[in-house]
PDB file of C-alpha atoms in Angstrom:
ATOM      1  CA  LYS A   1      -4.222  -4.944  17.189  1.00 84.00           C
ATOM      2  CA  GLN A   2      -5.986  -4.263  13.902  1.00 89.00           C
ATOM      3  CA  GLU A   3      -6.124  -7.226  11.526  1.00 91.00           C
ATOM      4  CA  VAL A   4      -7.378  -7.076   7.959  1.00 94.00           C
ATOM      5  CA  THR A   5      -8.555 -10.161   6.074  1.00 95.00           C
ATOM      6  CA  GLN A   6      -9.486 -10.512   2.427  1.00 96.00           C
ATOM      7  CA  ILE A   7     -11.593 -13.311   1.039  1.00 91.00           C
ATOM      8  CA  PRO A   8     -11.239 -15.004  -1.361  1.00 91.00           C
ATOM      9  CA  ALA A   9      -7.473 -15.127  -1.765  1.00 93.00           C
ATOM     10  CA  ALA A  10      -7.876 -15.865  -5.470  1.00 95.00           C
ATOM     11  CA  LEU A  11     -10.719 -15.652  -7.940  1.00 95.00           C
ATOM     12  CA  SER A  12     -11.019 -16.638 -11.594  1.00 96.00           C
ATOM     13  CA  VAL A  13     -14.083 -15.533 -13.569  1.00 96.00           C
ATOM     14  CA  PRO A  14     -15.174 -15.265 -17.203  1.00 96.00           C
ATOM     15  CA  GLU A  15     -15.346 -11.859 -18.799  1.00 97.00           C
ATOM     16  CA  GLY A  16     -18.592  -9.979 -18.214  1.00 97.00           C
ATOM     17  CA  GLU A  17     -19.351 -11.263 -14.735  1.00 96.00           C
ATOM     18  CA  ASN A  18     -20.181  -8.941 -11.867  1.00 97.00           C
ATOM     19  CA  LEU A  19     -18.099  -9.791  -8.833  1.00 94.00           C
ATOM     20  CA  VAL A  20     -17.600  -8.885  -5.193  1.00 96.00           C
ATOM     21  CA  LEU A  21     -14.354  -8.805  -3.260  1.00 96.00           C
ATOM     22  CA  ASN A  22     -14.522  -8.826   0.517  1.00 96.00           C
ATOM     23  CA  CYS A  23     -12.441  -7.112   3.179  1.00 97.00           C
ATOM     24  CA  SER A  24     -12.962  -7.456   6.928  1.00 97.00           C
ATOM     25  CA  PHE A  25     -11.213  -5.714   9.826  1.00 95.00           C
ATOM     26  CA  THR A  26     -11.228  -6.402  13.548  1.00 93.00           C
ATOM     27  CA  ASP A  27     -11.241  -2.861  15.001  1.00 89.00           C
ATOM     28  CA  SER A  28     -14.122  -0.695  13.824  1.00 87.00           C
ATOM     29  CA  ALA A  29     -12.414   2.539  14.959  1.00 88.00           C
ATOM     30  CA  ILE A  30     -10.907   3.243  11.556  1.00 89.00           C
ATOM     31  CA  TYR A  31     -10.112   6.604  10.014  1.00 87.00           C
ATOM     32  CA  ASN A  32     -10.787   5.495   6.444  1.00 92.00           C
ATOM     33  CA  LEU A  33     -10.501   2.487   4.141  1.00 95.00           C
ATOM     34  CA  GLN A  34      -8.757   2.430   0.803  1.00 95.00           C
ATOM     35  CA  TRP A  35      -8.883  -0.078  -2.054  1.00 96.00           C
ATOM     36  CA  PHE A  36      -5.847  -0.545  -4.280  1.00 96.00           C
ATOM     37  CA  ARG A  37      -4.975  -2.458  -7.392  1.00 97.00           C
ATOM     38  CA  GLN A  38      -1.534  -4.006  -7.914  1.00 95.00           C
ATOM     39  CA  ASP A  39      -0.354  -5.410 -11.230  1.00 94.00           C
ATOM     40  CA  PRO A  40       2.459  -8.003 -11.181  1.00 90.00           C
ATOM     41  CA  GLY A  41       5.821  -6.389 -10.482  1.00 87.00           C
ATOM     42  CA  LYS A  42       4.282  -2.950 -10.133  1.00 89.00           C
ATOM     43  CA  GLY A  43       3.349  -0.493  -7.409  1.00 90.00           C
ATOM     44  CA  LEU A  44      -0.093   0.096  -5.937  1.00 93.00           C
ATOM     45  CA  THR A  45      -2.718   2.191  -7.678  1.00 93.00           C
ATOM     46  CA  SER A  46      -5.416   3.763  -5.542  1.00 93.00           C
ATOM     47  CA  LEU A  47      -8.935   2.843  -6.668  1.00 96.00           C
ATOM     48  CA  LEU A  48     -11.288   4.206  -4.035  1.00 96.00           C
ATOM     49  CA  LEU A  49     -11.054   5.852  -0.622  1.00 94.00           C
ATOM     50  CA  ILE A  50     -13.978   5.713   1.799  1.00 94.00           C
ATOM     51  CA  GLN A  51     -13.867   8.024   4.801  1.00 92.00           C
ATOM     52  CA  SER A  52     -15.164   6.615   8.079  1.00 90.00           C
ATOM     53  CA  SER A  53     -18.261   8.831   7.847  1.00 91.00           C
ATOM     54  CA  GLN A  54     -19.165   7.529   4.377  1.00 93.00           C
ATOM     55  CA  ARG A  55     -20.931   4.327   3.401  1.00 94.00           C
ATOM     56  CA  GLU A  56     -19.826   3.986  -0.221  1.00 95.00           C
ATOM     57  CA  GLN A  57     -17.819   5.412  -3.085  1.00 95.00           C
ATOM     58  CA  THR A  58     -18.132   4.837  -6.807  1.00 96.00           C
ATOM     59  CA  SER A  59     -15.731   5.210  -9.698  1.00 95.00           C
ATOM     60  CA  GLY A  60     -16.790   3.949 -13.106  1.00 96.00           C
ATOM     61  CA  ARG A  61     -17.470   0.215 -12.869  1.00 97.00           C
ATOM     62  CA  LEU A  62     -16.215   0.071  -9.288  1.00 97.00           C
ATOM     63  CA  ASN A  63     -18.292   0.533  -6.154  1.00 97.00           C
ATOM     64  CA  ALA A  64     -16.915   0.175  -2.650  1.00 97.00           C
ATOM     65  CA  SER A  65     -19.054   0.022   0.476  1.00 97.00           C
ATOM     66  CA  LEU A  66     -18.129   0.345   4.119  1.00 96.00           C
ATOM     67  CA  ASP A  67     -19.943  -0.994   7.181  1.00 95.00           C
ATOM     68  CA  LYS A  68     -17.872  -0.014  10.204  1.00 92.00           C
ATOM     69  CA  SER A  69     -20.178  -1.612  12.744  1.00 91.00           C
ATOM     70  CA  SER A  70     -19.696  -5.044  11.204  1.00 94.00           C
ATOM     71  CA  GLY A  71     -16.055  -4.450  10.245  1.00 94.00           C
ATOM     72  CA  ARG A  72     -16.595  -5.044   6.541  1.00 96.00           C
ATOM     73  CA  SER A  73     -16.007  -3.481   3.168  1.00 97.00           C
ATOM     74  CA  THR A  74     -16.848  -4.830  -0.261  1.00 97.00           C
ATOM     75  CA  LEU A  75     -15.518  -3.896  -3.676  1.00 97.00           C
ATOM     76  CA  TYR A  76     -18.018  -4.508  -6.443  1.00 97.00           C
ATOM     77  CA  ILE A  77     -16.716  -4.743 -10.003  1.00 97.00           C
ATOM     78  CA  ALA A  78     -19.369  -4.592 -12.704  1.00 97.00           C
ATOM     79  CA  ALA A  79     -19.022  -6.243 -16.106  1.00 97.00           C
ATOM     80  CA  SER A  80     -15.501  -7.526 -15.472  1.00 97.00           C
ATOM     81  CA  GLN A  81     -12.880  -7.342 -18.251  1.00 97.00           C
ATOM     82  CA  PRO A  82      -9.548  -9.129 -18.800  1.00 97.00           C
ATOM     83  CA  GLY A  83      -7.845  -5.808 -18.048  1.00 97.00           C
ATOM     84  CA  ASP A  84      -9.230  -6.012 -14.514  1.00 97.00           C
ATOM     85  CA  SER A  85      -6.894  -8.946 -13.811  1.00 97.00           C
ATOM     86  CA  ALA A  86      -4.664  -7.902 -10.900  1.00 97.00           C
ATOM     87  CA  THR A  87      -4.341  -8.233  -7.147  1.00 96.00           C
ATOM     88  CA  TYR A  88      -6.781  -6.097  -5.175  1.00 97.00           C
ATOM     89  CA  LEU A  89      -5.765  -4.896  -1.728  1.00 96.00           C
ATOM     90  CA  CYS A  90      -7.746  -3.160   0.971  1.00 96.00           C
ATOM     91  CA  ALA A  91      -6.171  -1.152   3.753  1.00 95.00           C
ATOM     92  CA  VAL A  92      -7.497   0.644   6.831  1.00 93.00           C
ATOM     93  CA  ALA A  93      -6.026   3.900   8.101  1.00 83.00           C
ATOM     94  CA  ASP A  94      -4.680   6.166   9.300  1.00 70.00           C
ATOM     95  CA  LYS A  95      -1.383   4.284   9.139  1.00 73.00           C
ATOM     96  CA  LEU A  96      -2.421   1.767   6.565  1.00 82.00           C
ATOM     97  CA  ILE A  97      -2.873  -1.824   7.711  1.00 90.00           C
ATOM     98  CA  PHE A  98      -3.170  -4.016   4.634  1.00 93.00           C
ATOM     99  CA  GLY A  99      -4.938  -7.234   3.886  1.00 93.00           C
ATOM    100  CA  THR A 100      -3.029  -9.860   1.901  1.00 90.00           C
ATOM    101  CA  GLY A 101      -5.142  -9.261  -1.174  1.00 94.00           C
ATOM    102  CA  THR A 102      -7.405 -11.048  -3.640  1.00 96.00           C
ATOM    103  CA  ARG A 103      -5.729 -12.174  -6.856  1.00 96.00           C
ATOM    104  CA  LEU A 104      -8.285 -11.762  -9.641  1.00 97.00           C
ATOM    105  CA  GLN A 105      -8.088 -13.303 -13.086  1.00 97.00           C
ATOM    106  CA  VAL A 106     -10.696 -12.457 -15.698  1.00 97.00           C
ATOM    107  CA  PHE A 107     -10.512 -14.698 -18.742  1.00 96.00           C
ATOM    108  CA  PRO A 108     -11.989 -13.963 -22.183  1.00 95.00           C
TER     109      PRO A 108
ATOM    110  CA  ASN B   1       3.719  15.581 -12.109  1.00 67.00           C
ATOM    111  CA  ALA B   2       5.842  12.487 -11.541  1.00 77.00           C
ATOM    112  CA  GLY B   3       3.966  11.580  -8.351  1.00 93.00           C
ATOM    113  CA  VAL B   4       6.120   9.389  -6.097  1.00 96.00           C
ATOM    114  CA  THR B   5       9.497   8.305  -7.439  1.00 96.00           C
ATOM    115  CA  GLN B   6      11.906   5.761  -5.977  1.00 97.00           C
ATOM    116  CA  THR B   7      15.516   4.903  -6.698  1.00 97.00           C
ATOM    117  CA  PRO B   8      16.974   2.450  -7.358  1.00 97.00           C
ATOM    118  CA  LYS B   9      14.501   0.051  -8.984  1.00 96.00           C
ATOM    119  CA  PHE B  10      16.627  -3.004  -8.250  1.00 96.00           C
ATOM    120  CA  GLN B  11      19.523  -3.672  -5.885  1.00 96.00           C
ATOM    121  CA  VAL B  12      21.557  -6.680  -4.825  1.00 97.00           C
ATOM    122  CA  LEU B  13      23.567  -6.424  -1.601  1.00 97.00           C
ATOM    123  CA  LYS B  14      25.818  -8.764   0.295  1.00 97.00           C
ATOM    124  CA  THR B  15      25.105  -9.393   3.961  1.00 98.00           C
ATOM    125  CA  GLY B  16      26.522  -6.570   6.054  1.00 97.00           C
ATOM    126  CA  GLN B  17      26.562  -3.949   3.302  1.00 97.00           C
ATOM    127  CA  SER B  18      24.681  -0.695   3.706  1.00 97.00           C
ATOM    128  CA  MET B  19      22.538   1.283   1.331  1.00 96.00           C
ATOM    129  CA  THR B  20      19.968   4.068   1.173  1.00 97.00           C
ATOM    130  CA  LEU B  21      16.687   3.890  -0.702  1.00 98.00           C
ATOM    131  CA  GLN B  22      15.547   7.246  -2.005  1.00 97.00           C
ATOM    132  CA  CYS B  23      11.981   8.496  -2.309  1.00 97.00           C
ATOM    133  CA  ALA B  24      10.633  11.813  -3.530  1.00 97.00           C
ATOM    134  CA  GLN B  25       7.148  13.203  -4.135  1.00 97.00           C
ATOM    135  CA  ASP B  26       6.126  16.313  -6.033  1.00 95.00           C
ATOM    136  CA  MET B  27       2.541  16.584  -4.730  1.00 94.00           C
ATOM    137  CA  ASN B  28       3.351  18.813  -1.737  1.00 93.00           C
ATOM    138  CA  HIS B  29       2.149  16.099   0.658  1.00 94.00           C
ATOM    139  CA  ASN B  30       2.933  16.315   4.358  1.00 94.00           C
ATOM    140  CA  SER B  31       2.937  12.616   5.205  1.00 94.00           C
ATOM    141  CA  MET B  32       5.276  10.012   3.773  1.00 96.00           C
ATOM    142  CA  TYR B  33       5.645   6.277   4.440  1.00 96.00           C
ATOM    143  CA  TRP B  34       7.937   3.313   3.862  1.00 97.00           C
ATOM    144  CA  TYR B  35       6.488  -0.195   3.495  1.00 97.00           C
ATOM    145  CA  ARG B  36       7.898  -3.586   2.702  1.00 97.00           C
ATOM    146  CA  GLN B  37       6.007  -6.265   0.810  1.00 96.00           C
ATOM    147  CA  ASP B  38       6.759  -9.941   1.309  1.00 93.00           C
ATOM    148  CA  PRO B  39       4.938 -12.960  -0.177  1.00 84.00           C
ATOM    149  CA  GLY B  40       2.113 -14.076   2.101  1.00 77.00           C
ATOM    150  CA  MET B  41       2.691 -11.168   4.511  1.00 78.00           C
ATOM    151  CA  GLY B  42       1.134  -8.296   2.628  1.00 84.00           C
ATOM    152  CA  LEU B  43       2.513  -4.781   3.021  1.00 93.00           C
ATOM    153  CA  ARG B  44       3.865  -3.773   6.413  1.00 94.00           C
ATOM    154  CA  LEU B  45       4.727  -0.285   7.589  1.00 94.00           C
ATOM    155  CA  ILE B  46       8.403   0.280   8.434  1.00 97.00           C
ATOM    156  CA  TYR B  47       8.531   4.001   9.262  1.00 97.00           C
ATOM    157  CA  TYR B  48       6.466   7.060   8.543  1.00 96.00           C
ATOM    158  CA  SER B  49       6.800  10.827   8.683  1.00 96.00           C
ATOM    159  CA  ALA B  50       3.696  12.856   9.462  1.00 92.00           C
ATOM    160  CA  SER B  51       5.413  16.107   8.526  1.00 92.00           C
ATOM    161  CA  GLU B  52       8.798  17.544   7.676  1.00 91.00           C
ATOM    162  CA  GLY B  53      11.148  17.064  10.607  1.00 89.00           C
ATOM    163  CA  THR B  54       9.262  14.199  12.260  1.00 94.00           C
ATOM    164  CA  THR B  55       9.589  10.428  11.915  1.00 97.00           C
ATOM    165  CA  ASP B  56       7.969   7.525  13.774  1.00 96.00           C
ATOM    166  CA  LYS B  57       8.299   3.759  13.855  1.00 96.00           C
ATOM    167  CA  GLY B  58       5.807   1.517  12.180  1.00 93.00           C
ATOM    168  CA  GLU B  59       5.187  -2.197  12.580  1.00 92.00           C
ATOM    169  CA  VAL B  60       8.637  -3.486  11.501  1.00 95.00           C
ATOM    170  CA  PRO B  61      11.322  -0.794  12.110  1.00 97.00           C
ATOM    171  CA  ASN B  62      14.207  -2.977  13.315  1.00 96.00           C
ATOM    172  CA  GLY B  63      17.269  -2.793  11.073  1.00 96.00           C
ATOM    173  CA  TYR B  64      16.184   0.426   9.354  1.00 98.00           C
ATOM    174  CA  ASN B  65      16.649   4.160   9.776  1.00 97.00           C
ATOM    175  CA  VAL B  66      14.921   7.009   7.994  1.00 98.00           C
ATOM    176  CA  SER B  67      15.511  10.656   7.214  1.00 97.00           C
ATOM    177  CA  ARG B  68      12.910  13.207   6.210  1.00 96.00           C
ATOM    178  CA  LEU B  69      15.338  15.439   4.337  1.00 87.00           C
ATOM    179  CA  ASN B  70      12.721  18.028   3.390  1.00 95.00           C
ATOM    180  CA  LYS B  71       9.049  18.040   2.491  1.00 95.00           C
ATOM    181  CA  ARG B  72       9.712  16.243  -0.798  1.00 96.00           C
ATOM    182  CA  GLU B  73      12.188  13.544   0.202  1.00 97.00           C
ATOM    183  CA  PHE B  74      12.084  10.614   2.608  1.00 98.00           C
ATOM    184  CA  SER B  75      14.953   8.125   2.593  1.00 97.00           C
ATOM    185  CA  LEU B  76      15.269   4.649   4.096  1.00 98.00           C
ATOM    186  CA  ARG B  77      18.674   3.340   5.180  1.00 98.00           C
ATOM    187  CA  LEU B  78      19.807  -0.198   5.831  1.00 97.00           C
ATOM    188  CA  GLU B  79      22.964   0.048   7.927  1.00 93.00           C
ATOM    189  CA  SER B  80      23.937  -3.641   7.828  1.00 96.00           C
ATOM    190  CA  ALA B  81      21.801  -5.605   5.396  1.00 97.00           C
ATOM    191  CA  ALA B  82      20.561  -9.083   6.314  1.00 97.00           C
ATOM    192  CA  PRO B  83      18.947 -11.770   4.115  1.00 97.00           C
ATOM    193  CA  SER B  84      15.690 -11.217   6.070  1.00 96.00           C
ATOM    194  CA  GLN B  85      15.553  -7.751   4.517  1.00 97.00           C
ATOM    195  CA  THR B  86      15.146  -9.187   1.024  1.00 97.00           C
ATOM    196  CA  SER B  87      11.854  -7.668  -0.033  1.00 97.00           C
ATOM    197  CA  VAL B  88      10.122  -5.136  -2.228  1.00 97.00           C
ATOM    198  CA  TYR B  89      10.127  -1.677  -0.659  1.00 98.00           C
ATOM    199  CA  PHE B  90       7.445   0.883  -1.388  1.00 97.00           C
ATOM    200  CA  CYS B  91       7.356   4.543  -0.550  1.00 97.00           C
ATOM    201  CA  ALA B  92       4.029   6.380  -0.320  1.00 95.00           C
ATOM    202  CA  SER B  93       2.749   9.851   0.416  1.00 95.00           C
ATOM    203  CA  ARG B  94      -0.571  11.123   1.676  1.00 93.00           C
ATOM    204  CA  GLY B  95      -2.217  14.415   0.939  1.00 84.00           C
ATOM    205  CA  TYR B  96      -5.139  16.420   2.246  1.00 82.00           C
ATOM    206  CA  SER B  97      -7.650  14.038   0.691  1.00 82.00           C
ATOM    207  CA  ASP B  98      -6.192  11.223   2.856  1.00 85.00           C
ATOM    208  CA  GLU B  99      -5.558   9.158  -0.264  1.00 89.00           C
ATOM    209  CA  GLN B 100      -2.173   7.419  -0.299  1.00 91.00           C
ATOM    210  CA  TYR B 101      -0.082   7.360  -3.464  1.00 93.00           C
ATOM    211  CA  PHE B 102       2.612   4.764  -3.970  1.00 94.00           C
ATOM    212  CA  GLY B 103       5.902   4.709  -5.834  1.00 95.00           C
ATOM    213  CA  PRO B 104       6.892   1.888  -8.218  1.00 94.00           C
ATOM    214  CA  GLY B 105       8.961   0.049  -5.616  1.00 96.00           C
ATOM    215  CA  THR B 106      12.551  -1.091  -5.092  1.00 97.00           C
ATOM    216  CA  ARG B 107      13.322  -4.798  -5.346  1.00 96.00           C
ATOM    217  CA  LEU B 108      16.112  -5.584  -2.884  1.00 97.00           C
ATOM    218  CA  THR B 109      17.933  -8.898  -2.641  1.00 97.00           C
ATOM    219  CA  VAL B 110      20.418  -9.536   0.162  1.00 97.00           C
ATOM    220  CA  THR B 111      22.685 -12.549  -0.343  1.00 96.00           C
TER     221      THR B 111
END
């Protein structure tokens, strides 16, 4: 059974830091991996989707990498801002199996 | 485009009552999904529909039924609500890019 783990569970950093969020999965036979952002009391917003044949995707200050052989993905956030404060979730597909998320706080 | 919409936003039920959660998407997506989100448990798949006219069970289907009314709409029904079904329910759809898009959620409390 696929299991998805996210470390750390919570992270608090000062504004401007570059940071890395980690996601690991137990079964490397995934279809794709998606990173989401969730603000308190809100739905999920898709950030990046990496197909199983890809190694990374970039969008603005975000870069996500995928290493299927080791069962890992990382989300890199450059020059963090207070507006980046949210919970970040990774999920592996095709029927999404979610990690429990990393709660990020960026303080001024 | 509204994306994925869900109604209602909030609902309080008594144990044993029934209700239907509505979901609609205007992106012409084939696949639609229902998830529940509980503290410490993450999101778990309840049911999904790969295309109009088909539905399949996910990880936690017990106590729920679904209907894929047409390509746009996918409803989730609780026939006899239980306190264990207190949760936040999310509907999602998936298009040709494989990216999943989520609705704003329904917060359900069963007393």
